[in-house]
Short mmCIF file of C-alpha atoms in Angstrom, two decimals:
data_model
loop_
_atom_site.label_atom_id
_atom_site.label_comp_id
_atom_site.label_asym_id
_atom_site.label_seq_id
_atom_site.Cartn_x
_atom_site.Cartn_y
_atom_site.Cartn_z
CA MET F 635 92.16 9.65 17.44
CA ARG F 636 91.12 11.34 14.06
CA ARG F 637 89.69 8.15 12.84
CA ARG F 638 87.69 7.51 15.85
CA PHE F 639 86.32 11.10 15.47
CA ARG F 640 85.36 10.63 12.03
CA LYS F 641 83.78 7.19 13.17
CA LYS F 642 81.50 9.06 15.65
CA ARG F 643 80.73 11.45 13.48
CA ASN F 644 79.79 9.05 10.92
CA VAL F 645 77.25 7.17 13.38
CA PHE F 646 75.83 10.72 14.34
CA ILE F 647 75.04 11.53 10.59
CA ILE F 648 73.40 8.07 10.12
CA PHE F 649 71.65 8.78 13.27
CA LEU F 650 70.53 12.09 12.10
CA PHE F 651 69.25 10.61 8.85
CA TYR F 652 67.13 8.08 10.52
CA ILE F 653 65.43 10.77 12.67
CA VAL F 654 64.61 13.08 9.41
CA LEU F 655 63.44 9.97 7.57
CA LEU F 656 61.12 9.03 10.52
CA ILE F 657 59.73 12.54 10.69
CA ILE F 658 59.18 12.47 7.05
CA VAL F 659 57.59 9.48 7.23
CA GLY F 660 55.16 10.49 10.04
CA VAL F 661 54.10 13.72 8.49
CA SER F 662 53.36 11.48 4.90
CA TYR F 663 51.18 9.17 6.89
CA SER F 664 49.07 11.84 8.83
CA TYR F 665 48.66 13.58 5.38
CA LEU F 666 47.40 10.42 3.79
CA TYR F 667 45.25 9.39 6.76
CA THR F 668 43.52 12.69 6.82
CA SER F 669 43.22 12.57 2.92
CA LEU F 670 41.32 9.31 3.32
CA ASN F 671 39.08 10.66 5.95
CA ILE F 672 38.13 13.14 3.52
CA GLU F 673 37.29 11.17 0.73
CA GLY F 674 36.43 8.26 2.59
CA GLU F 675 36.98 4.69 3.58
CA ILE F 676 39.31 2.44 1.66
CA SER F 677 37.43 -0.37 -0.21
CA GLY F 678 38.07 -3.74 1.03
CA VAL F 679 37.00 -6.25 3.74
CA ASP F 680 36.78 -4.72 7.37
CA THR F 681 35.88 -7.13 10.24
CA ASN F 682 35.82 -4.77 12.73
CA PRO F 683 32.47 -4.89 14.78
CA ASP F 684 31.91 -1.29 15.34
CA TYR F 685 28.03 -1.71 15.77
CA THR F 686 26.15 -2.20 19.08
CA ILE F 687 23.71 -4.74 20.30
CA ALA F 688 20.48 -2.37 20.97
CA PRO F 689 18.56 -2.20 24.28
CA GLY F 690 15.67 -4.85 24.70
CA SER F 691 17.55 -7.53 22.07
CA LYS F 692 16.71 -10.93 23.14
CA THR F 693 19.78 -12.13 25.44
CA ASP F 694 19.73 -15.75 23.77
CA LEU F 695 20.60 -14.63 20.45
CA ASP F 696 24.09 -12.61 19.48
CA ILE F 697 26.06 -11.81 16.34
CA SER F 698 29.15 -13.64 15.32
CA ASP F 699 31.65 -13.58 12.24
CA PHE F 700 30.87 -9.89 11.34
CA SER F 701 32.42 -8.46 8.27
CA LYS F 702 31.70 -5.88 5.66
CA THR F 703 33.15 -4.85 2.31
CA ARG F 704 32.52 -1.55 0.96
CA TRP F 705 32.98 0.16 -2.65
CA TYR F 706 31.86 2.82 -4.86
CA GLU F 707 29.62 2.00 -7.99
CA SER F 708 28.04 4.79 -9.93
CA ASN F 709 28.87 7.47 -6.92
CA LEU F 710 26.99 5.33 -4.91
CA GLU F 711 28.38 3.83 -1.73
CA ARG F 712 27.79 0.09 -1.99
CA THR F 713 28.49 -1.93 1.59
CA GLN F 714 27.90 -5.64 1.85
CA TYR F 715 27.22 -7.03 5.12
CA GLN F 716 27.59 -10.58 6.26
CA PHE F 717 27.40 -11.95 10.05
CA ASN F 718 25.83 -14.94 11.77
CA VAL F 719 22.93 -14.82 13.88
CA VAL F 720 23.63 -17.20 16.85
CA ASN F 721 21.19 -19.10 19.27
CA LYS F 722 23.25 -19.30 22.68
CA GLY F 723 20.27 -20.16 24.50
CA ASN F 724 18.18 -23.71 25.38
CA ASN F 725 15.21 -22.48 23.41
CA THR F 726 14.38 -23.11 19.51
CA TYR F 727 12.85 -20.35 17.77
CA ASP F 728 10.89 -20.47 14.34
CA SER F 729 11.63 -16.96 13.75
CA PHE F 730 13.50 -13.77 14.40
CA VAL F 731 13.45 -10.35 13.59
CA LEU F 732 16.60 -7.73 12.99
CA THR F 733 16.10 -3.94 13.45
CA ILE F 734 19.39 -2.41 11.99
CA THR F 735 20.10 1.09 12.44
CA PHE F 736 22.37 3.39 10.26
CA GLN F 737 23.84 6.90 10.38
CA TYR F 738 22.15 7.87 7.24
CA PRO F 739 19.40 6.86 4.88
CA LEU F 740 19.66 3.90 2.69
CA THR F 741 18.71 4.14 -1.09
CA ASN F 742 18.15 0.37 -1.63
CA VAL F 743 18.96 -3.08 -0.10
CA ASP F 744 19.78 -6.52 -1.78
CA ILE F 745 19.10 -9.27 0.66
CA TRP F 746 18.90 -12.82 0.21
CA ASN F 747 16.51 -15.45 1.73
CA TYR F 748 14.96 -13.28 4.02
CA GLU F 749 11.81 -10.86 3.97
CA TYR F 750 12.86 -7.02 4.57
CA SER F 751 11.30 -3.36 5.12
CA LEU F 752 13.24 -0.48 4.65
CA SER F 753 12.25 3.01 6.18
CA ASN F 754 15.10 5.93 6.15
CA ASN F 755 18.15 4.26 7.99
CA ILE F 756 16.07 1.61 9.51
CA LEU F 757 16.39 -2.16 8.05
CA VAL F 758 14.20 -4.53 9.44
CA ILE F 759 15.11 -8.48 8.33
CA THR F 760 12.68 -10.93 9.21
CA ASN F 761 13.43 -14.64 9.00
CA ASN F 762 10.35 -16.84 8.60
CA ASN F 763 12.28 -19.68 6.76
CA TYR F 764 14.64 -21.10 9.19
CA THR F 765 14.63 -22.58 12.70
CA LEU F 766 17.08 -21.44 14.89
CA GLY F 767 17.79 -24.01 17.56
CA PRO F 768 20.04 -24.00 20.71
CA ASN F 769 23.81 -23.44 19.39
CA ASP F 770 22.24 -23.24 15.92
CA SER F 771 23.33 -20.20 13.60
CA GLU F 772 21.94 -18.11 10.27
CA VAL F 773 24.00 -16.45 7.70
CA ILE F 774 22.69 -13.02 7.12
CA ASN F 775 24.04 -11.63 3.86
CA PHE F 776 23.01 -8.42 2.27
CA ILE F 777 24.00 -5.31 0.52
CA VAL F 778 22.99 -1.48 0.94
CA GLY F 779 23.19 1.53 -1.14
CA SER F 780 23.80 4.82 0.29
CA ASN F 781 24.39 8.44 -0.97
CA TYR F 782 26.30 9.38 2.26
CA SER F 783 30.09 8.15 2.52
CA ASN F 784 31.00 6.22 5.49
CA ASN F 785 27.53 5.37 6.39
CA ARG F 786 28.13 3.56 9.51
CA LEU F 787 25.99 0.49 11.00
CA LEU F 788 25.01 1.80 14.42
CA SER F 789 23.21 -0.86 16.13
CA ILE F 790 21.58 -4.39 15.65
CA LYS F 791 18.31 -5.40 17.79
CA LEU F 792 17.88 -8.84 17.79
CA GLU F 793 14.11 -10.28 18.60
CA VAL F 794 12.22 -13.23 18.31
CA ASN F 795 8.50 -13.92 17.28
CA GLU F 796 6.93 -15.25 20.86
CA GLN F 797 4.22 -17.62 21.01
CA PRO F 798 0.82 -16.08 19.69
CA GLN F 799 -1.38 -14.98 22.47
CA GLU F 800 -5.01 -14.14 22.36
CA ILE F 801 -5.89 -10.36 23.01
CA ASP F 802 -8.85 -8.51 24.04
CA LEU F 803 -10.34 -6.20 21.03
CA ASP F 804 -9.84 -3.07 23.09
CA LYS F 805 -6.11 -3.49 22.66
CA PHE F 806 -6.38 -4.92 19.08
CA LEU F 807 -9.03 -3.05 17.18
CA VAL F 808 -10.61 -4.84 14.45
CA VAL F 809 -13.52 -2.44 12.77
CA PHE F 810 -15.78 -3.83 10.01
CA ASN F 811 -16.78 -0.88 7.77
CA LYS F 812 -19.60 -2.05 5.11
CA THR F 813 -18.48 -0.23 1.77
CA SER F 814 -21.04 -2.07 -0.49
CA GLY F 815 -23.74 -4.66 -0.75
CA TRP F 816 -25.75 -6.24 -3.97
CA GLY F 817 -27.61 -8.72 -5.00
CA ASN F 818 -28.42 -11.67 -2.68
CA TYR F 819 -26.81 -9.57 0.34
CA ILE F 820 -23.48 -9.68 -0.94
CA TYR F 821 -21.70 -7.24 1.58
CA GLN F 822 -18.07 -5.99 1.12
CA TYR F 823 -16.08 -4.54 3.95
CA ASN F 824 -12.91 -2.59 4.85
CA ILE F 825 -11.50 -3.65 7.69
CA ILE F 826 -9.31 -1.63 9.84
CA ILE F 827 -6.95 -3.08 12.21
CA THR F 828 -5.15 -1.24 15.05
CA ASN F 829 -2.47 -2.21 17.50
CA LYS F 830 -3.24 -0.59 21.10
CA ILE F 831 -1.51 -3.32 23.07
CA GLY F 832 1.64 -0.68 23.32
CA VAL F 833 4.31 -2.40 21.68
CA ARG F 834 4.96 -3.66 18.03
CA THR F 835 3.53 -6.83 16.77
CA ASN F 836 5.49 -9.03 14.67
CA GLY F 837 2.29 -10.71 13.58
CA TRP F 838 -1.35 -11.34 13.90
CA GLU F 839 -4.47 -13.67 13.24
CA ILE F 840 -8.21 -12.87 13.55
CA ARG F 841 -10.53 -15.38 14.39
CA VAL F 842 -14.29 -14.56 12.85
CA THR F 843 -17.02 -16.80 13.85
CA LEU F 844 -19.68 -16.63 11.19
CA PRO F 845 -23.51 -17.48 11.66
CA SER F 846 -25.27 -19.91 9.72
CA ASN F 847 -26.18 -19.07 5.95
CA THR F 848 -22.98 -16.83 5.82
CA THR F 849 -20.35 -17.63 3.58
CA TYR F 850 -16.84 -16.47 2.91
CA LEU F 851 -16.01 -15.28 -0.94
CA THR F 852 -13.14 -13.53 -1.13
CA GLY F 853 -10.58 -11.09 0.37
CA TRP F 854 -7.30 -8.93 -0.27
CA ASN F 855 -4.36 -7.85 1.82
CA ALA F 856 -4.47 -10.58 4.18
CA LEU F 857 -4.54 -14.71 4.16
CA TYR F 858 -7.80 -16.26 4.49
CA GLU F 859 -9.03 -19.67 5.62
CA MET F 860 -12.35 -21.26 6.45
CA GLN F 861 -12.38 -24.00 9.40
CA GLY F 862 -16.02 -24.98 9.64
CA ASN F 863 -17.82 -21.86 10.42
CA VAL F 864 -14.77 -19.82 11.61
CA LEU F 865 -12.83 -17.71 9.10
CA ILE F 866 -9.14 -17.33 10.07
CA ILE F 867 -7.52 -14.26 8.76
CA LYS F 868 -3.69 -13.99 8.96
CA ASN F 869 -1.30 -11.08 8.09
CA THR F 870 0.66 -11.18 5.06
CA SER F 871 4.54 -10.39 4.81
CA TYR F 872 3.94 -6.74 4.64
CA ASN F 873 1.41 -6.04 7.25
CA GLY F 874 2.43 -8.10 10.08
CA ARG F 875 4.65 -5.82 12.19
CA LEU F 876 2.35 -3.00 13.45
CA ASN F 877 4.06 -0.56 15.81
CA ASN F 878 1.69 0.56 18.53
CA ASN F 879 -0.94 2.84 17.35
CA GLU F 880 -0.45 1.51 13.64
CA SER F 881 -3.16 0.36 11.54
CA ALA F 882 -3.40 -1.87 8.33
CA SER F 883 -6.37 -2.10 6.06
CA ILE F 884 -7.76 -5.31 4.41
CA GLY F 885 -10.84 -6.14 2.47
CA LEU F 886 -13.49 -9.24 2.71
CA GLN F 887 -16.70 -10.34 0.97
CA LEU F 888 -19.44 -12.17 2.39
CA GLN F 889 -22.74 -13.46 1.48
CA THR F 890 -25.14 -13.94 3.96
CA ASP F 891 -29.15 -13.98 4.65
CA ILE F 892 -28.64 -11.12 7.58
CA ILE F 893 -29.39 -7.71 6.03
CA ASN F 894 -26.84 -5.19 6.67
CA PHE F 895 -24.65 -8.06 8.59
CA ILE F 896 -21.71 -6.94 10.49
CA PRO F 897 -19.52 -9.50 12.29
CA THR F 898 -19.28 -9.45 15.90
CA ASP F 899 -17.81 -12.53 17.13
CA ILE F 900 -14.20 -11.77 16.74
CA LYS F 901 -11.17 -12.90 18.51
CA PRO F 902 -7.67 -11.25 17.73
CA ILE F 903 -4.40 -13.61 18.30
CA VAL F 904 -0.93 -11.54 18.13
CA TRP F 905 2.55 -12.52 18.50
#
């Protein structure tokens, strides 16, 4: 009888010991978790896609194999992101644009094989190098720096550059301002382009038909090409994306026998 009592008591003591141990472990884990939240995330690879696909995204495109690796370098939080842009549709796209919104501002960006622009907490990545056919995917890999701990990637908007379309001049303003003239009627122009179509452009082209005896000499802040008597002006990598009511300034020199010549035969094309 006494032996059975001792056995039950030993079992009770062991049971009580495990209960106390579980309480201690739980408190320690809670303290550790709280401490980590205060100090920031643990460095390492995280494959949890906690972002959202922004409204207005192209439904043919999606994100797969998302991962991020975070570390600290010279008191700066550094995060490397890698994911695939996947074409789930039946169309082929020559380019796509990703508008990535972060919780806090970024200080710098390192990216491979793609053009990008950074404004505060918004990173825009443009692919003009790879064609994305049906069921194709392209790898996006970049590193961002931030002065803010745990700077989250909030959303990704996936868009494509649609087919170019000719548009009215009252929707895409092209104003030639003659700034100087000299010699045999050589004129220099500051051209102001303003987007009034109501949405952002991903690229633009301006076709200017020149009269006889008028010659293109040089230009800047855009790409220039003569085809017959038509001067084709195309955006560069840094001024093709114009928000609604946003403007860009480009320059041009022409030689002509027309006094105070201002081009008027203008056709803008946007996409």
